[in-house]
mmCIF file of C-alpha atoms in Angstrom:
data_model
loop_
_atom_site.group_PDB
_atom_site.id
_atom_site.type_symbol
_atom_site.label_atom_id
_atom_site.label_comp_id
_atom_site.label_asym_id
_atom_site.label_seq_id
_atom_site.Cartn_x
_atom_site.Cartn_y
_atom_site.Cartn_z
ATOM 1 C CA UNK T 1 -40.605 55.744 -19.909
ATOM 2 C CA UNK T 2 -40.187 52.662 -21.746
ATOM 3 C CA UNK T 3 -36.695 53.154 -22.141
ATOM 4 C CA UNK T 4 -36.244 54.064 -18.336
ATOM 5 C CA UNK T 5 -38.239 50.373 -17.522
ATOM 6 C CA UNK T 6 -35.807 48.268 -19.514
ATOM 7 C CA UNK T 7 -32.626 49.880 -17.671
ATOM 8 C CA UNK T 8 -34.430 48.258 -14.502
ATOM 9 C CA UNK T 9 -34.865 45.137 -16.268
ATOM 10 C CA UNK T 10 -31.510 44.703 -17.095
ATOM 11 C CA UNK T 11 -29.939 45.692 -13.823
ATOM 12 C CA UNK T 12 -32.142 43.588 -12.177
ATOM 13 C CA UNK T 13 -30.985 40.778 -14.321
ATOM 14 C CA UNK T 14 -27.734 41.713 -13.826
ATOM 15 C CA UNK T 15 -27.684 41.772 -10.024
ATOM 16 C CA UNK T 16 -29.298 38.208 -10.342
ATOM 17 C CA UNK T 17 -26.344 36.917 -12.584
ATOM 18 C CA UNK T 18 -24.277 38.477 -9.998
ATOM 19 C CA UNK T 19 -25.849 36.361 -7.181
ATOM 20 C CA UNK T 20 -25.916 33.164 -8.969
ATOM 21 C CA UNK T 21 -21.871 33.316 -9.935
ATOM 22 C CA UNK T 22 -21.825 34.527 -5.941
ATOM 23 C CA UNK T 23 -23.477 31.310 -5.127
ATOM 24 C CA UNK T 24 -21.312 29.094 -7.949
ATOM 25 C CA UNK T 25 -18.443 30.713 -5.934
ATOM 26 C CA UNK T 26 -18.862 28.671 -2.726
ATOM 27 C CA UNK T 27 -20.867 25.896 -4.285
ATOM 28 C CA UNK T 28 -19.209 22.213 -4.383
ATOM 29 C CA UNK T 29 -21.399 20.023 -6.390
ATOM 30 C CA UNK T 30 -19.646 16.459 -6.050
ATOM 31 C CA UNK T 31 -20.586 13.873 -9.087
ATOM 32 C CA UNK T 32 -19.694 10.192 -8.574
ATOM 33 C CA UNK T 33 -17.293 8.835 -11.047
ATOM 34 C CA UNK T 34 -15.273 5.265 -11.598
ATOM 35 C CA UNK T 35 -12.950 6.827 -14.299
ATOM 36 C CA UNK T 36 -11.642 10.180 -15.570
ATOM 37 C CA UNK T 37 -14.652 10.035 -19.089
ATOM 38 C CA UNK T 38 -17.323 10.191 -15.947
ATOM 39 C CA UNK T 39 -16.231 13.598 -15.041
ATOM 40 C CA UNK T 40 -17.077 16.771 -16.833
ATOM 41 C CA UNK T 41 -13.579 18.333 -15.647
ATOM 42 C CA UNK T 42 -11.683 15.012 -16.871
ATOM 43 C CA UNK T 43 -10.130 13.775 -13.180
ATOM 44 C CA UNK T 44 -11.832 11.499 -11.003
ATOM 45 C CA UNK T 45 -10.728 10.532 -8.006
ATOM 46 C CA UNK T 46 -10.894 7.149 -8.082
ATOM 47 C CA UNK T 47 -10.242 6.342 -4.717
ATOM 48 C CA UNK T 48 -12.944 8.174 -3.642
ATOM 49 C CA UNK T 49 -15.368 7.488 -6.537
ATOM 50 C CA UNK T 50 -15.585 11.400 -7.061
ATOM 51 C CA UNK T 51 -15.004 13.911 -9.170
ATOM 52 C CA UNK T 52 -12.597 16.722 -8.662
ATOM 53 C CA UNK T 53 -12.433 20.148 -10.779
ATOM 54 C CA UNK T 54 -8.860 20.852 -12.082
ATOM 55 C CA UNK T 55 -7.379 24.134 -11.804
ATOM 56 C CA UNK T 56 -3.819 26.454 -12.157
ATOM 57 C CA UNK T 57 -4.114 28.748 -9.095
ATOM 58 C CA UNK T 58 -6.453 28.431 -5.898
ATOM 59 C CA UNK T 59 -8.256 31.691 -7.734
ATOM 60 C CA UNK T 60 -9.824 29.092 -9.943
ATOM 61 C CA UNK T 61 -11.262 27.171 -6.589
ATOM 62 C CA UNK T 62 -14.668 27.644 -4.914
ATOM 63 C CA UNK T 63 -14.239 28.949 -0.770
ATOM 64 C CA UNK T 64 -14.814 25.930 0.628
ATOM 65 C CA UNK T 65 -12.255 23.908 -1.630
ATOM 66 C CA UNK T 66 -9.579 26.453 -2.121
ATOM 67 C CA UNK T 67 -7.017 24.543 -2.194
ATOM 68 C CA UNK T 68 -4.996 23.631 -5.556
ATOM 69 C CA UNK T 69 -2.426 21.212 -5.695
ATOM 70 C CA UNK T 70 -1.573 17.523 -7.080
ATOM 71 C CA UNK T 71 -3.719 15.455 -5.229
ATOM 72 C CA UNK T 72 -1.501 12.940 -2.726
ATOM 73 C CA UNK T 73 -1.763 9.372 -3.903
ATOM 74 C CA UNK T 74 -2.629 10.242 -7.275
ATOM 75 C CA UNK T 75 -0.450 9.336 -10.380
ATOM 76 C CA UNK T 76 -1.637 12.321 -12.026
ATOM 77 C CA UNK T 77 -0.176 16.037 -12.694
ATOM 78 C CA UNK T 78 -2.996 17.826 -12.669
ATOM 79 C CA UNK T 79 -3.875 20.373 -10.254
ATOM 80 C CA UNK T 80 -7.558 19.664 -8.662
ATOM 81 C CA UNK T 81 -9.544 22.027 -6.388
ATOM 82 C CA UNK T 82 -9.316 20.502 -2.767
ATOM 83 C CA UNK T 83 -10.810 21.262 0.551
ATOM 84 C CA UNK T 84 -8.203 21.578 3.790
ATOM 85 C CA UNK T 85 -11.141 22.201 7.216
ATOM 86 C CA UNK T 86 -14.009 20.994 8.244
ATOM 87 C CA UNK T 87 -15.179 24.610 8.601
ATOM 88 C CA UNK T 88 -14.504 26.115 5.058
ATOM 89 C CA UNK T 89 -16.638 23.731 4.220
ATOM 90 C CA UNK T 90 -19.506 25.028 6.356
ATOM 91 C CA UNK T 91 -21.039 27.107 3.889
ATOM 92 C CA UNK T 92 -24.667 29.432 4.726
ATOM 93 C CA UNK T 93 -25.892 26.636 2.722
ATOM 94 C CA UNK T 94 -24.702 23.491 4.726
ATOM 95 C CA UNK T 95 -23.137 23.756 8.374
ATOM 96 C CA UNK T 96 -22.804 19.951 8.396
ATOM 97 C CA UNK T 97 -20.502 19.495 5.967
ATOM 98 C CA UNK T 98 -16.924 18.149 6.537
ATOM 99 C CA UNK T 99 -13.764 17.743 4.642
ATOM 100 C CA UNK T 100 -13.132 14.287 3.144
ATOM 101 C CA UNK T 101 -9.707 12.703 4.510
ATOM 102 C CA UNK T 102 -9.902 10.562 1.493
ATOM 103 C CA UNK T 103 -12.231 12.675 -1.439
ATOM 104 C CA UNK T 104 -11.069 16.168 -0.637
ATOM 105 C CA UNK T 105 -14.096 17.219 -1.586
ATOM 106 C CA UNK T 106 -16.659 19.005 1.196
ATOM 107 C CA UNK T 107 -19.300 16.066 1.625
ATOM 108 C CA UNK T 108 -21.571 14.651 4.322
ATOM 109 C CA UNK T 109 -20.122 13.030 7.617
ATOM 110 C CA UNK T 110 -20.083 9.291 6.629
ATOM 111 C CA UNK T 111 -20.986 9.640 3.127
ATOM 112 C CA UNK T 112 -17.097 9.169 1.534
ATOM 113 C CA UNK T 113 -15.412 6.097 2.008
ATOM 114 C CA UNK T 114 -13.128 5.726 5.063
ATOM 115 C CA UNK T 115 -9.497 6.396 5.817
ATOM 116 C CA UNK T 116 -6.810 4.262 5.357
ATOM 117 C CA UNK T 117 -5.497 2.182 7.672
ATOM 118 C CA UNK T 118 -2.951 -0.051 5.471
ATOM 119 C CA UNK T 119 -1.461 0.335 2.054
ATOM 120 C CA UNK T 120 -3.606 -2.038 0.375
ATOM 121 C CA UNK T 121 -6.362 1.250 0.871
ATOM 122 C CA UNK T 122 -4.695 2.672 -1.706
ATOM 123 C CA UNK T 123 -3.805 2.563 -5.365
ATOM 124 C CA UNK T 124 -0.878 0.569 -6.359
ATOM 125 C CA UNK T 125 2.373 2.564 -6.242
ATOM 126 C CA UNK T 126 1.119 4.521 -3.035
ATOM 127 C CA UNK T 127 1.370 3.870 0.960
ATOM 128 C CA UNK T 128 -0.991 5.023 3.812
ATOM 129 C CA UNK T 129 -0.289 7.774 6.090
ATOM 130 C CA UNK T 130 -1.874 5.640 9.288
ATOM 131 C CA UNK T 131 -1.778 8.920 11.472
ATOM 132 C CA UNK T 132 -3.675 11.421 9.130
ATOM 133 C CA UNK T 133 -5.520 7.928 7.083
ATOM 134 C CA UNK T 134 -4.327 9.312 3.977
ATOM 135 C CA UNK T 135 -2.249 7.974 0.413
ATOM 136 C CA UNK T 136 0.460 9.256 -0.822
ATOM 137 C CA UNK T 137 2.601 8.358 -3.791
ATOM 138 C CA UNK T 138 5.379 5.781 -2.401
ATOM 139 C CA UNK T 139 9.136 6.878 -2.114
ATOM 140 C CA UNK T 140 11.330 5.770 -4.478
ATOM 141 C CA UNK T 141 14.439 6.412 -2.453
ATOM 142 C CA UNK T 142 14.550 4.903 1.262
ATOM 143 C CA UNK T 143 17.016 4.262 4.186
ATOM 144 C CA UNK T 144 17.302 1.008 5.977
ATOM 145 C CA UNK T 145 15.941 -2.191 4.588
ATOM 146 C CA UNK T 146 12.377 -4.165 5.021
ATOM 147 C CA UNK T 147 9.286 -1.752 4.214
ATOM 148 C CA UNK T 148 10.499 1.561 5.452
ATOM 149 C CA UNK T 149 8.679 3.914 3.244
ATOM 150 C CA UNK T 150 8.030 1.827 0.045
ATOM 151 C CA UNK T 151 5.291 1.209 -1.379
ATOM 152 C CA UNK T 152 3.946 -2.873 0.069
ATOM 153 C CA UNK T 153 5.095 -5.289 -2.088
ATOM 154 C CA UNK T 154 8.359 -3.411 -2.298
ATOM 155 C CA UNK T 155 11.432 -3.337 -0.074
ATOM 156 C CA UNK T 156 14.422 -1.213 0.341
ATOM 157 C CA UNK T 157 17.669 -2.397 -1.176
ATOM 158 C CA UNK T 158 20.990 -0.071 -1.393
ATOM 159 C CA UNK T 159 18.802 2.842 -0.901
ATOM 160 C CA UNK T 160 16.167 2.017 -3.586
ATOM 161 C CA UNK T 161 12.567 1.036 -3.125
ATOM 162 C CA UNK T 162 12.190 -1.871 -5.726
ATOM 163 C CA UNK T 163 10.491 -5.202 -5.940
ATOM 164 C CA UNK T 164 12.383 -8.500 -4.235
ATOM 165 C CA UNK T 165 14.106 -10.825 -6.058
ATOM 166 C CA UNK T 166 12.094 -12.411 -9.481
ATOM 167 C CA UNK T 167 11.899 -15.970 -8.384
ATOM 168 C CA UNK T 168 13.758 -17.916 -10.979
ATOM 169 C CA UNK T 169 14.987 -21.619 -8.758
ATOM 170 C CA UNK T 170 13.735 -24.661 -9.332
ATOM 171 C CA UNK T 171 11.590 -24.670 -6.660
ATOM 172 C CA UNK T 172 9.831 -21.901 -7.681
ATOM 173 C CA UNK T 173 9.350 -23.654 -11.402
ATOM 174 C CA UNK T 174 8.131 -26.518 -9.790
ATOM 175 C CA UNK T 175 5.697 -25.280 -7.503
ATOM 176 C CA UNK T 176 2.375 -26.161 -8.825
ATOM 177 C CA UNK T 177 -0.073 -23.541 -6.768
ATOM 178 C CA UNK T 178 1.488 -20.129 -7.694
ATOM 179 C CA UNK T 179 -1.863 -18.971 -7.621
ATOM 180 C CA UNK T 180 -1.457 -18.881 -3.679
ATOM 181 C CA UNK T 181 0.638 -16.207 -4.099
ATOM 182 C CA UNK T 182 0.669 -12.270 -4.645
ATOM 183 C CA UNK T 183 1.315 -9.004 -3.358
ATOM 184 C CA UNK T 184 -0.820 -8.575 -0.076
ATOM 185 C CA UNK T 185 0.142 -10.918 1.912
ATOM 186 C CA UNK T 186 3.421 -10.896 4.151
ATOM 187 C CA UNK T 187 6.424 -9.737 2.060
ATOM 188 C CA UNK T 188 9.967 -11.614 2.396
ATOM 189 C CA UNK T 189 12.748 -9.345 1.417
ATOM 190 C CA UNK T 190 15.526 -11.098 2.635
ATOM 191 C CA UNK T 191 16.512 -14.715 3.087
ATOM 192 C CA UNK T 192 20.141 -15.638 4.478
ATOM 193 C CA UNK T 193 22.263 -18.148 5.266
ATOM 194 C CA UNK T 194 23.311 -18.492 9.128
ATOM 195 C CA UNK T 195 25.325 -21.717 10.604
ATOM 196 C CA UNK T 196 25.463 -25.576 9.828
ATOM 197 C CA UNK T 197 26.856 -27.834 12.531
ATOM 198 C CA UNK T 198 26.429 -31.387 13.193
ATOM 199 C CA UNK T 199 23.415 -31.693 15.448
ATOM 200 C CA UNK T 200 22.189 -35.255 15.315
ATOM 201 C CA UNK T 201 19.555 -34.764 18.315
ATOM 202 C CA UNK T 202 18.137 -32.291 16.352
ATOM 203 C CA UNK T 203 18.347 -33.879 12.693
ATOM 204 C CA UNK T 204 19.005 -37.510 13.330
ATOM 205 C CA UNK T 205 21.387 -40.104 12.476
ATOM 206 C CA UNK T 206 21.956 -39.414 8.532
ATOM 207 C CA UNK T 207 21.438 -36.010 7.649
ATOM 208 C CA UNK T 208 23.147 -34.972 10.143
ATOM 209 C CA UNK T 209 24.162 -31.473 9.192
ATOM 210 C CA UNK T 210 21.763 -28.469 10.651
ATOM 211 C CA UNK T 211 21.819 -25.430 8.452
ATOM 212 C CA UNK T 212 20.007 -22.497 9.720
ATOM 213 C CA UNK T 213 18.408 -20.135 7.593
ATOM 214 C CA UNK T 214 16.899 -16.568 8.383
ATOM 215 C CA UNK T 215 13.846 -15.501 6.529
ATOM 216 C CA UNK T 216 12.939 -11.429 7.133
ATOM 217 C CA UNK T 217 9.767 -10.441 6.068
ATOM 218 C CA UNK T 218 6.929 -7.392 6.650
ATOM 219 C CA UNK T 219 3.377 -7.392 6.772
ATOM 220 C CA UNK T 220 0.814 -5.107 7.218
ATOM 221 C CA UNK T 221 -1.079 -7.142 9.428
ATOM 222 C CA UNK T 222 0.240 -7.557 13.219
ATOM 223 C CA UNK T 223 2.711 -10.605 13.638
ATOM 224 C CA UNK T 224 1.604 -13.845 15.988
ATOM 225 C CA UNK T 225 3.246 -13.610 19.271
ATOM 226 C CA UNK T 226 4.841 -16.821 19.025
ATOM 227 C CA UNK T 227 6.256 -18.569 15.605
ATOM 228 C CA UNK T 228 3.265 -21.250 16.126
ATOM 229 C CA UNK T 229 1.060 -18.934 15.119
ATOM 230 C CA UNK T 230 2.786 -18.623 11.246
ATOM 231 C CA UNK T 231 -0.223 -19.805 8.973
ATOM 232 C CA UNK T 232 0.527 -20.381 5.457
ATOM 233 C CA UNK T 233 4.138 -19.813 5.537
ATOM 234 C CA UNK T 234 5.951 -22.480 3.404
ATOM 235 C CA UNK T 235 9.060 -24.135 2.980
ATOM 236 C CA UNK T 236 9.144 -25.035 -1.381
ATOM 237 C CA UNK T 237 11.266 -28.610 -2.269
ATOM 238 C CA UNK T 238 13.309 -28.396 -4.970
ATOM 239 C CA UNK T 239 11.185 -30.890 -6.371
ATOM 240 C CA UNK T 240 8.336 -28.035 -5.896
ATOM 241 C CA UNK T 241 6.648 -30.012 -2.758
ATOM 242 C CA UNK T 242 5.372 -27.879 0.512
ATOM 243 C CA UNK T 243 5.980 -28.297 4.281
ATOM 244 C CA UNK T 244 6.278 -26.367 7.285
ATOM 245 C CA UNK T 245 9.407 -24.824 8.073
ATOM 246 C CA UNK T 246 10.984 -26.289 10.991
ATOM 247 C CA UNK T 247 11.273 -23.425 13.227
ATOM 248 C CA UNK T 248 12.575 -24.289 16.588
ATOM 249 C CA UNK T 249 10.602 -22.830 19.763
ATOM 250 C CA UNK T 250 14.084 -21.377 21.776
ATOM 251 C CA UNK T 251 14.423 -17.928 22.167
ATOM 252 C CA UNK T 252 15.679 -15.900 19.074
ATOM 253 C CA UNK T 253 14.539 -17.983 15.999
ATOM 254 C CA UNK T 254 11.531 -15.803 15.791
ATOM 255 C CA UNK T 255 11.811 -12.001 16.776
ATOM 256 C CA UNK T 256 9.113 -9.838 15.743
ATOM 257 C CA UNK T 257 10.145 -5.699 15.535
ATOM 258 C CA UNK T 258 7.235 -3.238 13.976
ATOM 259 C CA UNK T 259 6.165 -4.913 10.962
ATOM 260 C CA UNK T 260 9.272 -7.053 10.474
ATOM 261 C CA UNK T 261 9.640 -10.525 11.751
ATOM 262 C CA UNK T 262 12.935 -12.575 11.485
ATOM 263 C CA UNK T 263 12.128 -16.537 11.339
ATOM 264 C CA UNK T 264 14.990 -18.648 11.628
ATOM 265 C CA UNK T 265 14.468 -22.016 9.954
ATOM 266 C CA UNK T 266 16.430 -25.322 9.771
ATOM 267 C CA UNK T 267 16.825 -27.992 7.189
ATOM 268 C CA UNK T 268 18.533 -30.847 7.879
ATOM 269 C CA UNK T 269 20.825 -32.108 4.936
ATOM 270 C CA UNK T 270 23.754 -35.036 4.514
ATOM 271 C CA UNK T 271 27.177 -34.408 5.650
ATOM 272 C CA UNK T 272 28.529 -34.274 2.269
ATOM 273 C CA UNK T 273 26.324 -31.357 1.232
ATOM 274 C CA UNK T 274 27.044 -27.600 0.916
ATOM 275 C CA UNK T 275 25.009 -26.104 -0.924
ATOM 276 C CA UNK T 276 21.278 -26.212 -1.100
ATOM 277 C CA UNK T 277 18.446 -24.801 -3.307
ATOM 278 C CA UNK T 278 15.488 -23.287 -1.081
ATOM 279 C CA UNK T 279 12.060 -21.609 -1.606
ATOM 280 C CA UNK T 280 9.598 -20.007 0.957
ATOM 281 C CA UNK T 281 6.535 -18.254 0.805
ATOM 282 C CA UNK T 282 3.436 -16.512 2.956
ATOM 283 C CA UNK T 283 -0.242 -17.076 1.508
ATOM 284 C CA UNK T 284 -0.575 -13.983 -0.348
ATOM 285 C CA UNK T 285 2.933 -12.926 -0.376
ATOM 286 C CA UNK T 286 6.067 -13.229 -2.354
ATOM 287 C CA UNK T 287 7.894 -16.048 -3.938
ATOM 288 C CA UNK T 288 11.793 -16.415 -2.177
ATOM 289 C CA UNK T 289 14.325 -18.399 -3.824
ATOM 290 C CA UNK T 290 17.955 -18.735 -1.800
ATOM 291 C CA UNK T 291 20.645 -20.687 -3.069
ATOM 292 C CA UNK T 292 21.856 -21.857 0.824
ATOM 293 C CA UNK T 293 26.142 -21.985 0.617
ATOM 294 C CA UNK T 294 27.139 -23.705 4.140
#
């Protein structure tokens, strides 16, 4: 009889055990994390703040997250459990739950933090998807020039997403408020020289010589309509001194395609000259050096 009482007891137990791994089957505990020693599973996401459980095959995912794969915008190789609809993660438990765009883990409506909506959402080295509000890692190949598809504060030269140009003029060694610049503010990936012809209504008696010069650049912010509306963009003296570019209001010195904007300046130099040492900036942007050959 006795013997007949513990074979209950220990099925009974041994449905329950069943049940509970049942329930740790579909369950998606989410712990907050700010670096990969906060996480029991090692990874955290740390664009999201949250942890994510690492596995080889989706076999080793819950229902609701059964996706396993390198996480997009991530620098690391590990595979982490991730959830792909808003109704896998309605659960018995929790029909209010939604996939997060940017945690990939099932969570609340408006508890993660939001989608993208420009690179600088996302770690360094990776872009936003502004359709789906999602990072990705960057390319490192592109087509075209400007932006394209590299990562901002990168440009595409010969086919290769890399950085622009080290500054390395005097202008750039003289400039005494570097501290103006950086990596999030309108990019300049290209500066060129265009024509230089005596114009003496537009430069004056002395130096009479105009030289134009076209300064490309991207931002992730939308350009001004009109070339008045360029705050903090800088012409740099050799001598390291600031002023505004002189950027005449006729139509094409300033055309403005996407996220690209062409500027055409003009400096005004003697006769005699040919060749000129320039430097330009936007608040929060890059450092451009040119060497102008006229």
């Amino acid at each position: 009889m006795q013997l007949r009482k513990m074979m209950v007891m220990l099925a009974a137990v041994s449905s329950m055990s069943l049940a509970l791994t049942a329930c740790g089957d579909d369950a998606t505990t989410v712990d907050s994390c700010t670096s990969d020693t906060d996480c029991s599973s090692g990874f955290c996401n740390t664009t999201a703040g949250v942890c994510m459980e690492t596995c080889e095959s989706a076999a080793d995912c819950p229902d609701s997250e059964k996706e396993c794969a390198v996480l997009a915008g991530s620098s690391k190789t590990q595979k982490v459990c991730q959830c792909k609809t808003d109704e896998l993660c309605k659960t018995d438990d929790s029909s209010t739950l939604v996939c997060g765009t940017v945690s990939k883990r099932c969570e609340e409506p408006g508890s993660g933090p939001a989608a993208c909506t420009k690179d600088a959402d996302c770690g360094s080295g990776n872009t936003c998807n502004t359709t789906t509000g999602e990072c990705s890692p960057a390319a490192t190949t592109c087509t075209g020039e400007g932006k394209a598809t590299c990562a901002y504060g990168s440009a595409c030269y010969s086919g290769t997403c890399s950085a622009p140009p080290t500054p390395t003029c005097e202008n750039y060694q003289n400039f005494g408020n570097k501290a103006a610049l950086g990596t999030t503010g309108p990019i300049i990936f290209k500066v060129a020289t265009g024509t230089a012809t005596t114009d003496t209504a537009f430069c004056g008696n002395t130096s009479t010589k105009r030289v134009k010069i076209t300064i490309s650049a991207y931002s992730d912010t939308a350009w001004p309509a009109t070339s008045a509306g360029l705050n903090g963009f800088l012409y740099v003296l050799v001598n390291g001194n600031t002023q505004a570019p002189s950027i005449s209001s006729s139509t094409g010195n300033y055309t403005v395609s996407g996220n690209r904007a062409d500027i055409v300046a003009n400096i005004c130099v003697l006769p005699s000259s040919n060749t000129t040492s320039l430097g330009y900036y936007f608040t929060g942007g890059n450092f451009a050096c040119h060497q102008a050959n006229y």
